[in-house]
Tab-separated table of C-alpha atoms and ligand atoms in Angstrom:
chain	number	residue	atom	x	y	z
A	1	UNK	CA	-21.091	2.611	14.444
A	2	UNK	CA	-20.300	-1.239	12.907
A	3	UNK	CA	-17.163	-2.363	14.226
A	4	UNK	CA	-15.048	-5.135	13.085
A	5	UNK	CA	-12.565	-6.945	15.329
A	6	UNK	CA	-10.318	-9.149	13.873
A	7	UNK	CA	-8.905	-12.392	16.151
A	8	UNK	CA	-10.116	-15.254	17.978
A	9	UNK	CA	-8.576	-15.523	21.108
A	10	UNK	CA	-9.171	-15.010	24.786
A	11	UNK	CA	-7.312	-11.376	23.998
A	12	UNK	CA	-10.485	-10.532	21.215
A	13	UNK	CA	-12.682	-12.382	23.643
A	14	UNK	CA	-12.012	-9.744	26.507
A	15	UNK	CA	-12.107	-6.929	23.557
A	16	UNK	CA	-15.251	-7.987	22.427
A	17	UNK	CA	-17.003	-7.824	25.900
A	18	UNK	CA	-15.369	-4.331	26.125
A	19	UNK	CA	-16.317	-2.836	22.702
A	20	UNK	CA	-19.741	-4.515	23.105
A	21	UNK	CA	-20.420	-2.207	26.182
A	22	UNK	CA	-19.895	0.785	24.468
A	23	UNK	CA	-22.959	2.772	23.691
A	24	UNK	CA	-20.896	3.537	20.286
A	25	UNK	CA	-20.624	0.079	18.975
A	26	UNK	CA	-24.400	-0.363	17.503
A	27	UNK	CA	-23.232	-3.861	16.232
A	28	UNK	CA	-19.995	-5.627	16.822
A	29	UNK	CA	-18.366	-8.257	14.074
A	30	UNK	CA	-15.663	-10.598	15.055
A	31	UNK	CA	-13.749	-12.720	12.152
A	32	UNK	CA	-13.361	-15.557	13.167
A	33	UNK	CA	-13.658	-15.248	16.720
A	34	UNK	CA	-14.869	-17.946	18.946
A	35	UNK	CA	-18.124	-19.543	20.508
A	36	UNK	CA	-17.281	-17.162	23.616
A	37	UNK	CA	-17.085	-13.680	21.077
A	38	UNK	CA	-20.891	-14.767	19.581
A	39	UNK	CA	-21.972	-13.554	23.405
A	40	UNK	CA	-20.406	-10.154	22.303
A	41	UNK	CA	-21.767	-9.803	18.839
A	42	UNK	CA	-21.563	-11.747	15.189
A	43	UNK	CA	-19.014	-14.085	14.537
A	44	UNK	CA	-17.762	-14.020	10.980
A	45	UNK	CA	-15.973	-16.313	9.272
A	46	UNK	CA	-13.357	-14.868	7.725
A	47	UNK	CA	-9.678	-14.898	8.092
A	48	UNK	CA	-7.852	-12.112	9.236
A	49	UNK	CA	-5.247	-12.716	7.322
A	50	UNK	CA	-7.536	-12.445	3.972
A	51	UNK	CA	-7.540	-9.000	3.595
A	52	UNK	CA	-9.307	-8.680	0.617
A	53	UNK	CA	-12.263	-10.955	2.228
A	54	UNK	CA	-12.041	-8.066	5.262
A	55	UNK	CA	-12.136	-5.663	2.597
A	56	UNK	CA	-15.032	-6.693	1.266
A	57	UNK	CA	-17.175	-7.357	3.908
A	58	UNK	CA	-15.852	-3.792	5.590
A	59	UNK	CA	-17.886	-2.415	2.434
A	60	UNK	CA	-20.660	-4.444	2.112
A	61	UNK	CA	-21.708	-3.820	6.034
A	62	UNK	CA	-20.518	0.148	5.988
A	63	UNK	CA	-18.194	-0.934	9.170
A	64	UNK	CA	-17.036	2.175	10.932
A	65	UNK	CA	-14.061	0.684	12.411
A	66	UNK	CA	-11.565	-2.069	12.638
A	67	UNK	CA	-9.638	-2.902	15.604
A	68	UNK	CA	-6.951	-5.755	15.059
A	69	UNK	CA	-6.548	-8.043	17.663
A	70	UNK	CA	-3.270	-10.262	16.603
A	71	UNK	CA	0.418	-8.979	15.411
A	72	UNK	CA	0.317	-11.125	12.143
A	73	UNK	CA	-2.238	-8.858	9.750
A	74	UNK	CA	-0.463	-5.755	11.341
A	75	UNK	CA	2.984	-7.171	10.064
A	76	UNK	CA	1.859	-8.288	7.020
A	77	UNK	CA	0.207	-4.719	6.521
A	78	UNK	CA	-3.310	-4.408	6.934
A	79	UNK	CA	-3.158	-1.170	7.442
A	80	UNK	CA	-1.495	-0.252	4.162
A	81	UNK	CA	-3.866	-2.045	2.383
A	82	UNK	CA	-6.769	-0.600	3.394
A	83	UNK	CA	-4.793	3.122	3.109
A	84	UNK	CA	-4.479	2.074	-0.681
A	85	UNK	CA	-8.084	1.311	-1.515
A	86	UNK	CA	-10.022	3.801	-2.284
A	87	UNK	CA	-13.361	2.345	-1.076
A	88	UNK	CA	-11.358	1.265	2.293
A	89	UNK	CA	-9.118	4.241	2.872
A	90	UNK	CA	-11.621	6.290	5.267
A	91	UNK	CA	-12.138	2.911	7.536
A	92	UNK	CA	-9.916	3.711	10.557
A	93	UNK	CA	-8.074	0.303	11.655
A	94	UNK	CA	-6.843	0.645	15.133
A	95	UNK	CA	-3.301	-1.057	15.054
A	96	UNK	CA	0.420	0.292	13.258
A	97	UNK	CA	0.966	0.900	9.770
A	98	UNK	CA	3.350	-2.379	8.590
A	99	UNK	CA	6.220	-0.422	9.017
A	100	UNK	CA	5.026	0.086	12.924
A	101	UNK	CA	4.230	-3.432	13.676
A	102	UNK	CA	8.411	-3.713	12.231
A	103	UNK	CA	8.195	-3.149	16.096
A	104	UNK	CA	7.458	-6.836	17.040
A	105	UNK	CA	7.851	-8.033	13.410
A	106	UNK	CA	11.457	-7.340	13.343
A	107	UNK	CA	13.979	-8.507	16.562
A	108	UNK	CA	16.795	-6.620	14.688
A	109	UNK	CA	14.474	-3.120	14.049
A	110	UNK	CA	13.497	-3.239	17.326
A	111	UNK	CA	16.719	-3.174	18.664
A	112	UNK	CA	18.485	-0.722	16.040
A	113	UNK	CA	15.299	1.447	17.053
A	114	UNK	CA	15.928	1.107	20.837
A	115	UNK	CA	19.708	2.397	20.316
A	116	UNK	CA	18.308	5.359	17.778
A	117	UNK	CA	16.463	6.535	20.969
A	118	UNK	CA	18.582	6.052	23.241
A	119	UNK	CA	16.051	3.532	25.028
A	120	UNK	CA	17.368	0.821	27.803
A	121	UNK	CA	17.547	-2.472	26.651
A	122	UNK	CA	20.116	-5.605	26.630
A	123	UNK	CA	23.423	-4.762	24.391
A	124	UNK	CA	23.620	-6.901	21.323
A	125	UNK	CA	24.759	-7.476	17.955
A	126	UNK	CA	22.984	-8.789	14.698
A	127	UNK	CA	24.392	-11.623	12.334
A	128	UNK	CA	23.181	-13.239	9.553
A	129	UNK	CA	25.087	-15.330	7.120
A	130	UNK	CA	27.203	-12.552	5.739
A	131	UNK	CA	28.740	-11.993	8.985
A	132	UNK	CA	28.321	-16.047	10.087
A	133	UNK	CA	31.919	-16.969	11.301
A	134	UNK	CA	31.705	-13.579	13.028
A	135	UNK	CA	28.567	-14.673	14.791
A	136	UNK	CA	30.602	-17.749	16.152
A	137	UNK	CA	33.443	-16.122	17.640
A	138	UNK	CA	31.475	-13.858	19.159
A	139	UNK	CA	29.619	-16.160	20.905
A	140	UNK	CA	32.455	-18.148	21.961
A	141	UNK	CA	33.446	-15.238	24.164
A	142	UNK	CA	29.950	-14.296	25.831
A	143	UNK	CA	29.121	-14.650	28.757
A	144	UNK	CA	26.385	-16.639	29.863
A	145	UNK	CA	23.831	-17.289	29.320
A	146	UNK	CA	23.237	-16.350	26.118
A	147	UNK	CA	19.857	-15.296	24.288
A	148	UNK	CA	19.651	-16.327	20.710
A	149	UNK	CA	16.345	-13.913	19.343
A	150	UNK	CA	15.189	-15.070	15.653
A	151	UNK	CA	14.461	-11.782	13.790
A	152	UNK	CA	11.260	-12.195	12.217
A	153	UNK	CA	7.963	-13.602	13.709
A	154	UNK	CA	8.362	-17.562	15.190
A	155	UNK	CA	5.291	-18.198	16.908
A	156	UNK	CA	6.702	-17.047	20.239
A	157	UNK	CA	9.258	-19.337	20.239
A	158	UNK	CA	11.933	-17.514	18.365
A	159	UNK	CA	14.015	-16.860	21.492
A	160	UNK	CA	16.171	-19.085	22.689
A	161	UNK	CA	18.145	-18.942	26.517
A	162	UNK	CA	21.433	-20.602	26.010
A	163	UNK	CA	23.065	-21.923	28.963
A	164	UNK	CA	26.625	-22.712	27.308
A	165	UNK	CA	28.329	-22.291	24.556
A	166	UNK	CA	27.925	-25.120	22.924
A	167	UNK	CA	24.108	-24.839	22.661
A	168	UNK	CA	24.746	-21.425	21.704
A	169	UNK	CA	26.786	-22.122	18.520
A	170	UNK	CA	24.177	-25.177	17.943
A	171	UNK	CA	20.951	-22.721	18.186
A	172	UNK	CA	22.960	-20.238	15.933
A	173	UNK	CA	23.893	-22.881	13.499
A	174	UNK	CA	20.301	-24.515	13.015
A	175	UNK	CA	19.023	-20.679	13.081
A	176	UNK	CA	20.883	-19.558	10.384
A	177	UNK	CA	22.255	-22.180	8.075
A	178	UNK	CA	19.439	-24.934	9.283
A	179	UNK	CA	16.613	-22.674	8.397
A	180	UNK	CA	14.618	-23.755	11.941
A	181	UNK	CA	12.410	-20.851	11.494
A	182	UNK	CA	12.796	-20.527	8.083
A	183	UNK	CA	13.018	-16.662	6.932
A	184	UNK	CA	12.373	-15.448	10.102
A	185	UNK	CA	15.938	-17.124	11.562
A	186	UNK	CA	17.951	-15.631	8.438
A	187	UNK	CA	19.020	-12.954	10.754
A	188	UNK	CA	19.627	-13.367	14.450
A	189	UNK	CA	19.784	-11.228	17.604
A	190	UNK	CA	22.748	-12.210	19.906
A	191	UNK	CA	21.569	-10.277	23.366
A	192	UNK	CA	22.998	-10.014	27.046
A	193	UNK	CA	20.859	-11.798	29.400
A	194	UNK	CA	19.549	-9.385	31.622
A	195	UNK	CA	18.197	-10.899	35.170
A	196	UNK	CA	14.940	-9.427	36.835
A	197	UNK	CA	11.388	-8.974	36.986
A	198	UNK	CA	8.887	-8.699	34.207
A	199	UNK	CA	5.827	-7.201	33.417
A	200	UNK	CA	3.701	-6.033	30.308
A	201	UNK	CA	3.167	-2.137	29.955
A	202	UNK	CA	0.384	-1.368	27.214
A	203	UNK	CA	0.479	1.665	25.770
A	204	UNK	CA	-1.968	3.153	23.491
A	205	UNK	CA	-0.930	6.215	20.846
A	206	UNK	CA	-2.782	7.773	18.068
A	207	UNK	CA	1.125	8.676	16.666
A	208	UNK	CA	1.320	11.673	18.700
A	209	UNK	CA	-0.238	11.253	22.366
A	210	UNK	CA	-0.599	8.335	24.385
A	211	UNK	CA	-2.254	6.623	27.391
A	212	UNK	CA	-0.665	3.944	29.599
A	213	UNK	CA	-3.122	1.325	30.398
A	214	UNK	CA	-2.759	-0.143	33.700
A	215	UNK	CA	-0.200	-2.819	33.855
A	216	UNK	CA	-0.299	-6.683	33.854
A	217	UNK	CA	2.257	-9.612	34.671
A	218	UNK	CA	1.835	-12.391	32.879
A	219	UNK	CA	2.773	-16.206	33.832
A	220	UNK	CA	4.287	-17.484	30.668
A	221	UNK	CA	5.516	-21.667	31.810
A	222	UNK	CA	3.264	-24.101	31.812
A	223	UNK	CA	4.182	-25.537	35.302
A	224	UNK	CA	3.686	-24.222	38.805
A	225	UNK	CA	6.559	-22.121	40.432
A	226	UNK	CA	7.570	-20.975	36.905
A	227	UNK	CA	8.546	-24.322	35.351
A	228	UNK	CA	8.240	-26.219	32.395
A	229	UNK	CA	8.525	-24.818	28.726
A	230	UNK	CA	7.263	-21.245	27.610
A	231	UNK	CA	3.477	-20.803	26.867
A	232	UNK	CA	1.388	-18.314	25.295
A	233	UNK	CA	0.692	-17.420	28.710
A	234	UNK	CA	-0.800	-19.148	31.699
A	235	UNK	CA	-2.151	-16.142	33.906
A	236	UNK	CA	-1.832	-13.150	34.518
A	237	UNK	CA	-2.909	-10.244	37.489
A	238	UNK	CA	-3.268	-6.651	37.356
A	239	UNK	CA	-1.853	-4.144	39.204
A	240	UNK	CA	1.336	-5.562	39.721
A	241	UNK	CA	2.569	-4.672	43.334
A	242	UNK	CA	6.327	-3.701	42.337
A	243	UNK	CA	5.553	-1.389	39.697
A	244	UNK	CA	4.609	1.014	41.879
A	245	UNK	CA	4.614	5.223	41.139
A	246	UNK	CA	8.073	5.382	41.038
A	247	UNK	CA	8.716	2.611	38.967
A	248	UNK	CA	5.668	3.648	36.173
A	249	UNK	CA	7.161	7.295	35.996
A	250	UNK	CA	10.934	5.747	35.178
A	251	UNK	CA	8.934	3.773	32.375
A	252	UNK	CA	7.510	6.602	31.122
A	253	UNK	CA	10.464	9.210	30.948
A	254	UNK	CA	13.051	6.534	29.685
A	255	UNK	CA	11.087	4.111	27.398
A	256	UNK	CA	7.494	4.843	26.106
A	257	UNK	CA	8.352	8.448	25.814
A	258	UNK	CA	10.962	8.084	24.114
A	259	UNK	CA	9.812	5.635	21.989
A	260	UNK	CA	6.326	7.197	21.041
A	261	UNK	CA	9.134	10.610	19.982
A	262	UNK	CA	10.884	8.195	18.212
A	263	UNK	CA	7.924	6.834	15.927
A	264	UNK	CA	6.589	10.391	15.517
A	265	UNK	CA	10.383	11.676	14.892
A	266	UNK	CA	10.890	8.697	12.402
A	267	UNK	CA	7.709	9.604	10.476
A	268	UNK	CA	6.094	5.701	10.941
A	269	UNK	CA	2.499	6.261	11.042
A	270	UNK	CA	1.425	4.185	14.243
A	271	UNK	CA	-2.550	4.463	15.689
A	272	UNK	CA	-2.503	1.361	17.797
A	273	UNK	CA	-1.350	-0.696	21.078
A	274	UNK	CA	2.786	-0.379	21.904
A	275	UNK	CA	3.252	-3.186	24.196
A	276	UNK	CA	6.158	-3.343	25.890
A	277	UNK	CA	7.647	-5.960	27.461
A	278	UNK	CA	9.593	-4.625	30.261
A	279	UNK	CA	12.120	-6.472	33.027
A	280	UNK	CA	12.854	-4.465	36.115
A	281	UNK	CA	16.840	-4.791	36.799
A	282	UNK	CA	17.255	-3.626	40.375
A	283	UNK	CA	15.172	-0.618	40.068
A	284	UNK	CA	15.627	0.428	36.576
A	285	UNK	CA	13.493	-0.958	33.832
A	286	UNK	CA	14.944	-2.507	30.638
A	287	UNK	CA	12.740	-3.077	27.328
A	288	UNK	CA	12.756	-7.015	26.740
A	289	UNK	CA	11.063	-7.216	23.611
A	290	UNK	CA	7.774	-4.557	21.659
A	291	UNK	CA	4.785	-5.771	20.365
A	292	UNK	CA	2.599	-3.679	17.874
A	293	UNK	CA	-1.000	-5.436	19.641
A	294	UNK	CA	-1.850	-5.969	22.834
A	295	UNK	CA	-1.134	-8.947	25.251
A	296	UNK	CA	-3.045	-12.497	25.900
A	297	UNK	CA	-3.834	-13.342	28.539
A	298	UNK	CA	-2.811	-9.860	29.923
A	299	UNK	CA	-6.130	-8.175	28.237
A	300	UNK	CA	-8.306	-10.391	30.007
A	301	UNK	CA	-7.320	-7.928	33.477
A	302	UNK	CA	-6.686	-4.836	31.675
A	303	UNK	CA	-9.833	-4.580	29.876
A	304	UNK	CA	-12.276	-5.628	33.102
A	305	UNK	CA	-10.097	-2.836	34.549
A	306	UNK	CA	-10.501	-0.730	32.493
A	307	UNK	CA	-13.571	1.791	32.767
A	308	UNK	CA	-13.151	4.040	29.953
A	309	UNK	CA	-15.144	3.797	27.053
A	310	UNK	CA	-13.005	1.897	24.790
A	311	UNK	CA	-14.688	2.438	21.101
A	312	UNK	CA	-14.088	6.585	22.684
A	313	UNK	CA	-10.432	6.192	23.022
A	314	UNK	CA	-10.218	4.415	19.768
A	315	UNK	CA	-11.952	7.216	18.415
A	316	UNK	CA	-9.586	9.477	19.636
A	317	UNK	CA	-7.122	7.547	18.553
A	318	UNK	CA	-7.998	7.744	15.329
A	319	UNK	CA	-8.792	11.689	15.589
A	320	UNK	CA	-5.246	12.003	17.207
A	321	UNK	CA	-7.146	13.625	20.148
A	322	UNK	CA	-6.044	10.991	22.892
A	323	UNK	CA	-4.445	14.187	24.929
A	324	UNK	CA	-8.190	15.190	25.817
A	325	UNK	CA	-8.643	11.551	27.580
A	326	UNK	CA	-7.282	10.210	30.630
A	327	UNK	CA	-7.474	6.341	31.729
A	328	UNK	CA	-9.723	5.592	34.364
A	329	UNK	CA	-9.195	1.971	35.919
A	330	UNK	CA	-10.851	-0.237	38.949
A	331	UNK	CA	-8.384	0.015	41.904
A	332	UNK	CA	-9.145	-3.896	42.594
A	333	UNK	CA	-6.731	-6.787	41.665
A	334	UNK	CA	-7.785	-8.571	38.304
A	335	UNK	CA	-6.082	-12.098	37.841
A	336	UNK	CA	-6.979	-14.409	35.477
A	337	UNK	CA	-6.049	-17.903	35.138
A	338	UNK	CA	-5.834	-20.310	31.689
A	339	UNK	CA	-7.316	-23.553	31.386
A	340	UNK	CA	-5.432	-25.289	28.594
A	341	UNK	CA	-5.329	-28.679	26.951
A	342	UNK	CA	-3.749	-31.838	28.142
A	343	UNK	CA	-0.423	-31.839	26.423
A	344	UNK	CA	0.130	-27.882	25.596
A	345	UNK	CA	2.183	-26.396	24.805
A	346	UNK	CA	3.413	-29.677	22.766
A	347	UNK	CA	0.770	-31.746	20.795
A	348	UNK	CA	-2.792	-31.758	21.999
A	349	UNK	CA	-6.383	-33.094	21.180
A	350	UNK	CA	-9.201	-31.207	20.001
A	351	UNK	CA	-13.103	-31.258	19.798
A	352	UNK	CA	-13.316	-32.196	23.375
A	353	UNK	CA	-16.853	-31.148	24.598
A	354	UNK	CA	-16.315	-29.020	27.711
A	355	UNK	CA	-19.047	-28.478	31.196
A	356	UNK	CA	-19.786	-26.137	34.018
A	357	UNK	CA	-19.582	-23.102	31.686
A	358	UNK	CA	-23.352	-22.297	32.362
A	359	UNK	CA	-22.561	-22.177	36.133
A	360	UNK	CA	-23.596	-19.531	37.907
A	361	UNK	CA	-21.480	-16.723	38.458
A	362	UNK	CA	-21.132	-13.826	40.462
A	363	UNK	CA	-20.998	-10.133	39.300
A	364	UNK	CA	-16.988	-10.162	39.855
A	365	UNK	CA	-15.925	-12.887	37.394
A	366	UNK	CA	-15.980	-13.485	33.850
A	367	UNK	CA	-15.362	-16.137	31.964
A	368	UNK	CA	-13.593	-15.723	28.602
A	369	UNK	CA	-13.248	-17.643	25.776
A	370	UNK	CA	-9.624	-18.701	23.570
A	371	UNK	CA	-9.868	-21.779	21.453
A	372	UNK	CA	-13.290	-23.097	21.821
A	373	UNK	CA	-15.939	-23.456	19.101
A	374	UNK	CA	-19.737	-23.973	19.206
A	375	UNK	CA	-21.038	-27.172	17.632
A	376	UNK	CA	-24.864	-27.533	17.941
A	377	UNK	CA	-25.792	-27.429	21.676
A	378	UNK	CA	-22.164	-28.183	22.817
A	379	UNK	CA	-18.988	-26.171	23.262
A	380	UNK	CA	-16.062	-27.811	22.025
A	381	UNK	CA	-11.735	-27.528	22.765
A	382	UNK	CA	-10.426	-26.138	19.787
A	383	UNK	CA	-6.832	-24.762	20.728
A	384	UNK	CA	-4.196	-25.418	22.709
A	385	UNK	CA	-4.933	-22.078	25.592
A	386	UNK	CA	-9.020	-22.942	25.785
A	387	UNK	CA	-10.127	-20.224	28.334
A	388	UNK	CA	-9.764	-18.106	30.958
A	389	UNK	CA	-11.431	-17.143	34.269
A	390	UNK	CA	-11.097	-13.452	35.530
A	391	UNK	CA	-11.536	-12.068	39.032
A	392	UNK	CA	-11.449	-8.807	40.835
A	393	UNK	CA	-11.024	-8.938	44.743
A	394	UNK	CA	-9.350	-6.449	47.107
A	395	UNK	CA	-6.053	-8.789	47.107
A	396	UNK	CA	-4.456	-10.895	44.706
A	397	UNK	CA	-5.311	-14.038	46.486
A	398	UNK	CA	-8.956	-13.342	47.046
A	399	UNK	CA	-8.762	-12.669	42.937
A	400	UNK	CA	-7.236	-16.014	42.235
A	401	UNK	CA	-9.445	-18.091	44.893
A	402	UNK	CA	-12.519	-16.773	43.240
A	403	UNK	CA	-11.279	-17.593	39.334
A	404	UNK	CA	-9.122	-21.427	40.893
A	405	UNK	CA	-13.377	-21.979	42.370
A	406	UNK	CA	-15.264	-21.152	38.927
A	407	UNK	CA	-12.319	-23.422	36.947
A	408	UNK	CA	-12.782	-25.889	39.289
A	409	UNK	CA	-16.122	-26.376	38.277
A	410	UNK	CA	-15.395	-26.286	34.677
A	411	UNK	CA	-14.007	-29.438	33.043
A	412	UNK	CA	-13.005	-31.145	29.564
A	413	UNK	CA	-10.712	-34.214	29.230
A	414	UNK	CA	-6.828	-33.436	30.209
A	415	UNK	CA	-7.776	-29.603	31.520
A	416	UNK	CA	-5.075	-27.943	33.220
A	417	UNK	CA	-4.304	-25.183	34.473
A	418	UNK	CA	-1.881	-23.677	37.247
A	419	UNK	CA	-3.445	-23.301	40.554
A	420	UNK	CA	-0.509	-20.478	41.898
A	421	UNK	CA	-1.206	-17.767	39.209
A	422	UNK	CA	0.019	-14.732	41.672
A	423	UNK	CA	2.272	-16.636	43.976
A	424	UNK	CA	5.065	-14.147	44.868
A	425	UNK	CA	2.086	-11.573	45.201
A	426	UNK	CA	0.292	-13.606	47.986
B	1	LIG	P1	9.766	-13.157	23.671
B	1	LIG	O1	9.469	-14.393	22.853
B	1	LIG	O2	10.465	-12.094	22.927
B	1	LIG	O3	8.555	-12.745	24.455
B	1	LIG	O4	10.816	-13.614	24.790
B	1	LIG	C1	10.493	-14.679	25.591
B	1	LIG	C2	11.072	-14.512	26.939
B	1	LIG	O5	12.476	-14.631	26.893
B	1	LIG	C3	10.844	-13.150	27.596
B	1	LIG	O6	9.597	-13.008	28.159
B	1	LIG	C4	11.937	-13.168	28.637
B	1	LIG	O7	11.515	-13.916	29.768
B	1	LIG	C5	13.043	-13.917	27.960
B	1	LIG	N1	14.061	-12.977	27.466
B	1	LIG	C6	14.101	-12.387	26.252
B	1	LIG	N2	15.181	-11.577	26.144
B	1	LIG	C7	15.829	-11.658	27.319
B	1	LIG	C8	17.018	-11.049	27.854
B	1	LIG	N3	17.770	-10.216	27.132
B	1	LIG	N4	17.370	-11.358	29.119
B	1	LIG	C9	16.621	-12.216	29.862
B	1	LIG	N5	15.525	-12.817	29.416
B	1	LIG	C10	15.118	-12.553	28.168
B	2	LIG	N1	1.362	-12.785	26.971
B	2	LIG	C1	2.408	-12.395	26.112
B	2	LIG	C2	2.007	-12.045	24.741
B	2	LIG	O1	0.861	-11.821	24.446
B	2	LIG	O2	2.896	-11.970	23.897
């Protein structure tokens, strides 16, 4: 079978290198990809956002499948558009029907969804300028701090973690009458602040069954010790050593149970990744936030981890036979660690020829590509996360010792990257 994955980042990269393993996949496409993904199979240049380009090429190549790496063609409704073509309607896309992906793509969904189903999460209430003045007084008498959540997609930086209430009533202000993120800010999410531990529980469901990939934490500030603004993500290292047996079955019975019922129950057609972002509270686990895709750069240690077939799942997934599979994983520690560009996540410069990728490595770490392109002989910088460096070990900090040695030897003016990836795990 031709499969077509859609994204270029080091999420698709880590896809790619999966999918490309499977005796299934007899050529793999990625649009647009990156020069890391043309190891895996074509790179196309097409944007996933085009979906009447993907359309087109889907047909013109007879591709059997298409998995969708990023939220943004999910919540604009790829899915739906190839159900309504006739010549695309018997291509299976792995990834939520729009009104799925309402999951991530709506703050205020999410949450009204979470209540329907009775699923733990912050208390909160919704405003938008109907109810404005309302908003206002009812943050005046919150307690702190206070998270401000812009409905719609922003980018990742739609959430903001008010410390008073002054900044509070600012953020709410520039959200909704200053238009800061536009239509997604025109209605806004006032939540409790709930204080804790996170992690990333991936979740896979053909709209009926599911699997629960193994799960990742993920380092999202830029600086050491957790400082600095919020990233894409850093780092990341799976297992994580809290969520432990216990822990995983609480997940299950009170949240992706639950909410997997609830999709099924609500009738939204959903063959895809759940990702849920959860936060451990003493020892009960709260949902922080869904997304309808899966996470970067948590995929780059779930998918080396992983030692299923992955074009079999998705073919289950599409047959809504996922109950005859179970997930097999590698019981080492993955961690992977992000080299970015000087300057991210603010402004940064691109085209910046980068070395040492052609070192040699050993059998137990990959090297995965985010925003880098191929010029001629060269690989170039060509985003703000550039790549990332996976390793398994026994312990966490044999895992990151192994990927901090490979970066080390990898370089490109202003690379950084944060050497303690793991630290409350060592
Ligand atoms: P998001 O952009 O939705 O991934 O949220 C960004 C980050 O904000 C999350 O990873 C959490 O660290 C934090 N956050 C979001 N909601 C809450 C909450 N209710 N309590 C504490 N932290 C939160
Ligand atoms: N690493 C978090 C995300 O992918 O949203």
């Amino acid at each position: 079978m031709k499969i077509l994955l859609l994204g270029s980042g080091g999420r698709e990269h880590a896809l790619a290198w999966k999918l490309a393993q499977s005796p299934l996949c007899s050529t793999l496409f990625i649009a647009p990809g990156n020069a890391g993904t043309s190891g895996c199979g074509v790179n196309v240049n097409l944007s996933p956002l085009d979906f009447e380009a993907v359309g087109k090429f889907c047909v013109a190549e007879s591709i059997g499948m298409v998995v969708v790496g990023p939220e943004e063609p999910l919540v604009r409704g790829i899915v739906d558009f190839f159900a309504a073509d006739r010549a695309l309607r018997n291509i299976p896309v792995i990834g939520p029907s729009a009104s799925g992906a309402r999951l991530e793509g709506s703050k205020a969904f999410s949450k009204q969804f979470m209540d329907r189903h009775h699923i733990p999460t912050a208390g909160y209430r919704e405003f938008n300028s109907s109810n404005y003045a309302e908003g206002i007084g009812y943050l005046q008498q919150h307690s702190l701090p206070i998270v401000l959540k812009a409905d719609g997609l922003a980018a990742g930086k739609g959430v903001m973690i008010c410390q008073n209430h002054v900044e509070a009533v600012a953020e709410f202000e520039l959200m909704l009458q200053g238009h800061k993120f536009g239509e997604a800010g025109n209605t806004v999410v006032v939540e409790e602040f709930l204080t804790g531990i996170e992690l990333s529980v991936f979740v896979l469901t053909d709209g009926r069954h599911f699997l629960t990939l193994p799960p990742a934490k993920d380092y999202k500030r830029v600086g050491e010790g957790d400082k600095g603004p919020n990233t894409g993500g850093m780092g990341a290292v799976s297992p994580v050593p809290f969520a432990d047996a216990v822990f995983m079955d609480k997940i299950t019975q009170r949240i992706i149970i639950p909410t997997i019922n609830g999709l099924l129950a609500e009738k939204i057609d959903y063959k895809g990744f759940v990702f849920i972002g959860v936060i451990k509270v003493g020892e009960d686990p709260y949902v922080i936030e869904y997304n309808c895709r899966l996470g970067d750069p948590e995929t780059e240690v779930v998918m080396p981890r992983l030692k299923n077939d992955l074009v079999e799942l998705f073919t289950a997934v599409t047959e809504q036979r996922l109950n005859e599979w179970e997930i097999e994983t590698d019981h080492r520690t993955a961690c992977t660690i992000v080299a970015v560009s000087g300057g991210y996540p603010g402004s940064y410069e691109k085209g910046l020829p980068i070395t040492g990728l052609d070192q040699p490595l050993t059998g137990d770490t990959l090297i995965f590509h985010a925003g880098t392109r191929a010029e001629k002989d060269a690989i170039l910088t060509n985003g703000g996360r550039v790549l990332c460096v996976t390793s398994f070990a026994e312990t966490v900090y044999e895992a990151v010792d192994k990927s901090r040695d490979v970066l080390d030897k990898i370089d490109y003016d202003g690379i950084y990257y944060r050497r303690d990836i793991g630290y409350e795990f060592l």
